[in-house]
Tab-separated table of C-alpha atoms and ligand atoms in Angstrom:
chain	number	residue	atom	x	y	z
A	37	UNK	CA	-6.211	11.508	-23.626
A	38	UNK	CA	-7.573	11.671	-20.329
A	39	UNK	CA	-6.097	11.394	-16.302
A	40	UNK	CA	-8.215	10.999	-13.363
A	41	UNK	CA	-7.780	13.207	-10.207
A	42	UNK	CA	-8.096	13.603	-6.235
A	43	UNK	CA	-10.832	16.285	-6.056
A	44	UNK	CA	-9.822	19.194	-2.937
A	45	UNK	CA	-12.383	20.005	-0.418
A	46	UNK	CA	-14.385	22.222	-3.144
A	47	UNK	CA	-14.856	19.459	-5.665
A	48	UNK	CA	-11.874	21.179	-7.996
A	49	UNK	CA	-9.022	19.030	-9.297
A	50	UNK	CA	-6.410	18.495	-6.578
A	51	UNK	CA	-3.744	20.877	-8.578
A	52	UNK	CA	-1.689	23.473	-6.390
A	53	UNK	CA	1.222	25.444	-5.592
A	54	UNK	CA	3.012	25.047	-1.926
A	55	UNK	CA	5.544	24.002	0.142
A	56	UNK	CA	6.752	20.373	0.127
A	57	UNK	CA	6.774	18.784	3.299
A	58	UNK	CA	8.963	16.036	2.961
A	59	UNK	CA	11.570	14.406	1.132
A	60	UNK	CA	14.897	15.952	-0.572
A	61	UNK	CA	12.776	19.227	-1.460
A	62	UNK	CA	11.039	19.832	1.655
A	63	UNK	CA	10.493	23.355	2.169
A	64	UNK	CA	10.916	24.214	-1.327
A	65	UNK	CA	7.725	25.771	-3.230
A	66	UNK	CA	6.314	23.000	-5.566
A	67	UNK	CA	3.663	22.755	-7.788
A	68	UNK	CA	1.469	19.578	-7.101
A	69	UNK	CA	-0.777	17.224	-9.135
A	70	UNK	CA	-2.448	14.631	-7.092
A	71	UNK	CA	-3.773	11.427	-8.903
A	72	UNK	CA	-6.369	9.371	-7.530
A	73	UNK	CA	-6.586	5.639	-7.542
A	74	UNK	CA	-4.074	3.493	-5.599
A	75	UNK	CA	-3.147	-0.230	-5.607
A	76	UNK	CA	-1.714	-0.451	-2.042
A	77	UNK	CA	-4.150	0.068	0.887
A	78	UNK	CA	-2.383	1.600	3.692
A	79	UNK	CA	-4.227	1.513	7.009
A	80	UNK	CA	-2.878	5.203	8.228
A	81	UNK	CA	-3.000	6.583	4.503
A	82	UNK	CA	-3.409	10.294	4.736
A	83	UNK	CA	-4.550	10.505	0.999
A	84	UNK	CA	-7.898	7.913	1.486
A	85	UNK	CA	-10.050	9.698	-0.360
A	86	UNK	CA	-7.561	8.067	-3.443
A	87	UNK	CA	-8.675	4.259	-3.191
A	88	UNK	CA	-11.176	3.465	-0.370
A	89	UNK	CA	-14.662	3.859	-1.938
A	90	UNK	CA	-17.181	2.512	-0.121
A	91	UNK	CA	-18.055	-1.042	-1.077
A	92	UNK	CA	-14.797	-1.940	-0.965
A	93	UNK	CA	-13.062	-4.417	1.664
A	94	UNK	CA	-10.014	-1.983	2.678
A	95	UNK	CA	-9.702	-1.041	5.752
A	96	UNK	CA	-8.518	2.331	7.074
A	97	UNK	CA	-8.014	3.185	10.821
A	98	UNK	CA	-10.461	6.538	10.022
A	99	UNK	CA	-13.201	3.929	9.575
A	100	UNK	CA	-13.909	6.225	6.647
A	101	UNK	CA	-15.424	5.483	2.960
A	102	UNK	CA	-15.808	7.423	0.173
A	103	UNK	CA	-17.639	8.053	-2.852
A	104	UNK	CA	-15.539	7.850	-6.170
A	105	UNK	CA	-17.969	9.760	-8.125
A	106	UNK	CA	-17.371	12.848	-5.332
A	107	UNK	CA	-13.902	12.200	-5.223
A	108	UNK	CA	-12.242	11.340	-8.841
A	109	UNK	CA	-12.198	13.575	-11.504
A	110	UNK	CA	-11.537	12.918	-15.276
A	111	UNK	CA	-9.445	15.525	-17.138
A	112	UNK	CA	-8.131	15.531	-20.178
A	113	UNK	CA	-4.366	16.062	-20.208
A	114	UNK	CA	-4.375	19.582	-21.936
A	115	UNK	CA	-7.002	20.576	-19.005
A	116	UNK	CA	-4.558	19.371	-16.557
A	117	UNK	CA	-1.944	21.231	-17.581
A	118	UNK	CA	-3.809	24.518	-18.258
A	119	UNK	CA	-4.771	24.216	-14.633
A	120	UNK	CA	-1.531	23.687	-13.646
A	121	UNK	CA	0.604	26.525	-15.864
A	122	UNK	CA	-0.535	29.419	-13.891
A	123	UNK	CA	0.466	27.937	-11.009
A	124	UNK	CA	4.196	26.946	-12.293
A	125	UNK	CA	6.525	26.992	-9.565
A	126	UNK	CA	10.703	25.150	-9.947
A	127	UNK	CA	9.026	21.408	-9.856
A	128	UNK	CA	5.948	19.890	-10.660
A	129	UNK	CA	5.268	16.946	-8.005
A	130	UNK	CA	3.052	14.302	-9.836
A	131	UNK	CA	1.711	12.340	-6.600
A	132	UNK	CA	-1.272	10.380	-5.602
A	133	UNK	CA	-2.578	8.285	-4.746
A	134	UNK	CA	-0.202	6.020	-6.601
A	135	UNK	CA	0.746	8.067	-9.793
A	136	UNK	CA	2.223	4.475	-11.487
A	137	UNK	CA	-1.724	3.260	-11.670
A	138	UNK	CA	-2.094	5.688	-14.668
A	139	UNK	CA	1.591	5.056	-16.129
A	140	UNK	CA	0.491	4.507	-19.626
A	141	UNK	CA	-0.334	8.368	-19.819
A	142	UNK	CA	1.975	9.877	-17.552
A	143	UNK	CA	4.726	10.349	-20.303
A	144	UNK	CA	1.966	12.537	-22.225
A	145	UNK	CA	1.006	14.892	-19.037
A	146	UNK	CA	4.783	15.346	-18.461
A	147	UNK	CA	5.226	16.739	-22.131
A	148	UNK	CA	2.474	18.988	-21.638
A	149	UNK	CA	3.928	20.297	-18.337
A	150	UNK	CA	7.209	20.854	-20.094
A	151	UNK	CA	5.615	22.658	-22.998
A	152	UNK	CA	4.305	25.674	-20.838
A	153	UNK	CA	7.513	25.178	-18.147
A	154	UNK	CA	10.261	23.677	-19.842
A	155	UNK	CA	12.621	24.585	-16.814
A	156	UNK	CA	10.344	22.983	-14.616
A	157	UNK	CA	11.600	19.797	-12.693
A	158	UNK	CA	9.457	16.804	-12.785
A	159	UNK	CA	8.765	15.024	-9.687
A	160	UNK	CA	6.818	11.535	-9.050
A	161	UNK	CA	5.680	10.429	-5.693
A	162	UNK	CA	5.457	5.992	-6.105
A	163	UNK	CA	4.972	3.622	-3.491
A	164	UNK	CA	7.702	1.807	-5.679
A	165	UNK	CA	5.578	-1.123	-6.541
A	166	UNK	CA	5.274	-0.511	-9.838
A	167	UNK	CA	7.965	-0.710	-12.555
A	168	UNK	CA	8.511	2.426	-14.104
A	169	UNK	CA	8.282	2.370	-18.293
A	170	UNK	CA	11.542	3.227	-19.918
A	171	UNK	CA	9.750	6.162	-20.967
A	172	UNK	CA	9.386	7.383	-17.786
A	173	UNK	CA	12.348	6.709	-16.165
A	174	UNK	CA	14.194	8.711	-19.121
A	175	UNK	CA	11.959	12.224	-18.410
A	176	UNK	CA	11.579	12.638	-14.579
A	177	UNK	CA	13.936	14.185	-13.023
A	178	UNK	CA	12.991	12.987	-9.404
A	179	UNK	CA	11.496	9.624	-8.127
A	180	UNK	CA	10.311	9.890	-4.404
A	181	UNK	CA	10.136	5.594	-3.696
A	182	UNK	CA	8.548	5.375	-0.795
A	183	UNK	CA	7.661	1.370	-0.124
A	184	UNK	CA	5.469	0.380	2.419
A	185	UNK	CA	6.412	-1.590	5.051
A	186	UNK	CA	4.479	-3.902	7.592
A	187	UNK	CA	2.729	-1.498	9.493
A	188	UNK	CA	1.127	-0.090	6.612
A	189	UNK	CA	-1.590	-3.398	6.611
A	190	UNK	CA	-0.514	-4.318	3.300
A	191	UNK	CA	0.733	-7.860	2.241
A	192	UNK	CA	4.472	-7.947	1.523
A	193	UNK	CA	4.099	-9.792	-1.208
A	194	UNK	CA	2.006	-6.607	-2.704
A	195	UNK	CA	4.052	-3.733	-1.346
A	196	UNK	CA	7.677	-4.890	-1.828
A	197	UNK	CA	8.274	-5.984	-5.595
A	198	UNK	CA	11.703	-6.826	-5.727
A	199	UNK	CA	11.826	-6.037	-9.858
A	200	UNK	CA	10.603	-2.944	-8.782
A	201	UNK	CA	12.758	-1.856	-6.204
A	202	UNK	CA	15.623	-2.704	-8.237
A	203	UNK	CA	14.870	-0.970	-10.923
A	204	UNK	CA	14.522	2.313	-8.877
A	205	UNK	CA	17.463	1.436	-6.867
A	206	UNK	CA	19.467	1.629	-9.775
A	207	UNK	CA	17.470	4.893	-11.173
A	208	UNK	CA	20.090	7.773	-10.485
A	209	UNK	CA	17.058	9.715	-10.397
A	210	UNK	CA	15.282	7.602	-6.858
A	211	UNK	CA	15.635	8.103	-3.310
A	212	UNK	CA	13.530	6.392	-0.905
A	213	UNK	CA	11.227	8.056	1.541
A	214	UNK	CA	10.644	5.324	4.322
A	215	UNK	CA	7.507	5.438	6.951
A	216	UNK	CA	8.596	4.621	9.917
A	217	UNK	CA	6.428	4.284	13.234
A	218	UNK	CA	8.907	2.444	15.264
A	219	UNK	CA	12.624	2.204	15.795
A	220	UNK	CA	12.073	-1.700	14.346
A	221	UNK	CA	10.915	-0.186	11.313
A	222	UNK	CA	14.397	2.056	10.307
A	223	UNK	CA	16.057	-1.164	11.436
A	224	UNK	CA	13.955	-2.700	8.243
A	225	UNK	CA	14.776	-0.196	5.811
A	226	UNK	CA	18.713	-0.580	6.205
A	227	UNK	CA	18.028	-4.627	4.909
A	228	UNK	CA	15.844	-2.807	2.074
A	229	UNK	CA	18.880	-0.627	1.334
A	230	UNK	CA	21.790	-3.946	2.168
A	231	UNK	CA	19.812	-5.960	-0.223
A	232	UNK	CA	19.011	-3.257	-2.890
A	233	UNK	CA	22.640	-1.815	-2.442
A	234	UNK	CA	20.621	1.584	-1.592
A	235	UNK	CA	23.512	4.161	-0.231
A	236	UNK	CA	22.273	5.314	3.163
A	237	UNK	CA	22.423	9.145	1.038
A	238	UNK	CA	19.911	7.950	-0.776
A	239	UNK	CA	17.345	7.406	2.447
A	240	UNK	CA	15.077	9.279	3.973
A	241	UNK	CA	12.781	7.739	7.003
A	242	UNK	CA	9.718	10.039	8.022
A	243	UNK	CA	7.843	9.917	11.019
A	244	UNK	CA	4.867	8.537	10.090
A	245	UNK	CA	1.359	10.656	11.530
A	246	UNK	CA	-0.729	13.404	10.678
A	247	UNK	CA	-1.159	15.387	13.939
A	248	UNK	CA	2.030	18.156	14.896
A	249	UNK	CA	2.870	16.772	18.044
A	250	UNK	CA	2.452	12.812	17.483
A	251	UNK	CA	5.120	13.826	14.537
A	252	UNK	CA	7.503	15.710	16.836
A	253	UNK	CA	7.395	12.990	19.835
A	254	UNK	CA	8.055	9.741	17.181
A	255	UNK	CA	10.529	11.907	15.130
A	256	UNK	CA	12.584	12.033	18.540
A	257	UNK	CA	12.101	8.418	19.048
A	258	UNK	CA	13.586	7.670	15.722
A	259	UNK	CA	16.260	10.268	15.855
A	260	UNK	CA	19.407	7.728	17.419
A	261	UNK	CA	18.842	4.809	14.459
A	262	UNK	CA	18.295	6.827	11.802
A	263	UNK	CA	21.859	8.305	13.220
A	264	UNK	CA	23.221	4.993	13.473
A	265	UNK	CA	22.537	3.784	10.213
A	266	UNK	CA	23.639	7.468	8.595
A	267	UNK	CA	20.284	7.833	6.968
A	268	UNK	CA	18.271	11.369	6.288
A	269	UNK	CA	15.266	12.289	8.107
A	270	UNK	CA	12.236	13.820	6.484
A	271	UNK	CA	9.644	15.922	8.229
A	272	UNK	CA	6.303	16.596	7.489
A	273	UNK	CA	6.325	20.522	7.233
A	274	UNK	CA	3.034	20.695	5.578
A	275	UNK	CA	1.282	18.996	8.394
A	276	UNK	CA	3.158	21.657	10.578
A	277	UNK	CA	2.176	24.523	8.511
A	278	UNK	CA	-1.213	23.342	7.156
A	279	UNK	CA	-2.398	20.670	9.158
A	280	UNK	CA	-3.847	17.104	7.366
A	281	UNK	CA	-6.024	19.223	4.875
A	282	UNK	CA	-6.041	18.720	1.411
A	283	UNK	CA	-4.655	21.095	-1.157
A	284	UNK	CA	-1.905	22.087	0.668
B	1157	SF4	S1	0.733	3.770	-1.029
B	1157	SF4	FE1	0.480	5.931	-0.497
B	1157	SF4	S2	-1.475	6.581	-1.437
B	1157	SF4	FE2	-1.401	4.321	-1.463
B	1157	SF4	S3	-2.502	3.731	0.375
B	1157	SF4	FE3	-0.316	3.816	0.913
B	1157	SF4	S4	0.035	5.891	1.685
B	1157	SF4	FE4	-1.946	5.894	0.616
């Protein structure tokens, strides 16, 4: 059975060990599997090199393409997770990319994982689009949902799939990790949460940007209505610590 990968900047599988930067676990050491291919399109997308090969109409403020041959990977499972067992750390974040593209073998790289770290948590990065299988929903231990909202580019109708968001919404195992460029754009995630009956606990909004300072200056803007509406905030430590690099 095989699973197609982000490559890093050296051609290698994108499979590493670091710090989170965002969500429930930032700043806890987790070991990451990034999955290329994604079936949203998101104009400020930090993971591009994913989804927008060149001959294809998305469009991407970078103005970049890219070459799927030079960017995807095929693996088989076991290879994955022979990579990935030296490198064990408390969690294994399966991210993308959207990691729900290749659903029908994701149950099969998460026994493998288990089998050479059985304490490990499992961890899944979505865009929340996609419905989970039953399968899946039963053997992670953490969904990140993180649905895109209109400043992304992409069509509503595409990004937020009501069967999909309340299926995670009533996944003990979700919380939702919300972009946010603007203080309008918290303001849309509490009527995501009212209408998905989302606890505020459950929320994290995150700056959106890739550059330290852009980060720190909108995180302050958002600050007082993420407050208000008794959300979490997420940072972006890795962009702090690392930059927007890849493998990191
Ligand atoms: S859903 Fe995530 S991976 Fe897909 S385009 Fe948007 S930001 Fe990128």
């Amino acid at each position: 059975m095989h699973i197609v990968l982000a490559r890093d900047d050296h051609g290698a599988p994108e499979i590493f060990r670091s710090i989170q930067g965002e969500g429930p676990n930032a700043g806890r050491i987790r070991t990451f599997i990034r999955l290329s291919g994604c079936n949203l399109h998101c104009v400020w997308c930090d993971t591009a090199y994913t989804w927008n090969w060149r001959d294809t109409p998305f469009v991407h403020e970078s103005g970049k393409k890219f070459e799927r041959e030079a960017e995807a990977i095929k693996l088989t499972i076991e290879k994955v997770a022979a990579i990935a067992a030296p490198l064990a750390s408390e969690g294994y974040v399966i991210t993308g990319g959207e990691p729900l593209m290749q659903r029908a073998v994701l149950p099969t790289l998460i026994d493998a994982l288990k089998a050479t770290s059985p304490d490990a948590a499992i961890e899944i990065e979505t865009n929340g689009s996609i419905l989970p299988p039953d399968a899946l929903a039963e053997s992670v231990d953490l969904f990140v949902v993180s649905p895109k909202l209109a400043h992304s580019g992409n069509d509503v109708s595409l990004a937020l799939k009501p069967d999909a968001l309340a299926t995670y919404a009533a996944l003990p195992s979700a919380v939702f990790k919300f972009v946010a460029r603007e203080v309008e754009d918290v303001a849309t995630a509490s009527v995501i949460a009212r209408d998905f009956g989302i606890k505020p606990a459950r929320i994290y909004i995150m700056p959106e940007g890739t550059e330290a300072g852009a980060l720190s200056q909108r995180a302050r803007t958002l600050t007082v209505a993420i407050l208000a509406h008794g959300f979490n905030f997420t940072p972006r430590l890795h962009i702090e610590l690392f930059g927007a690099a890849r493998g990191v």
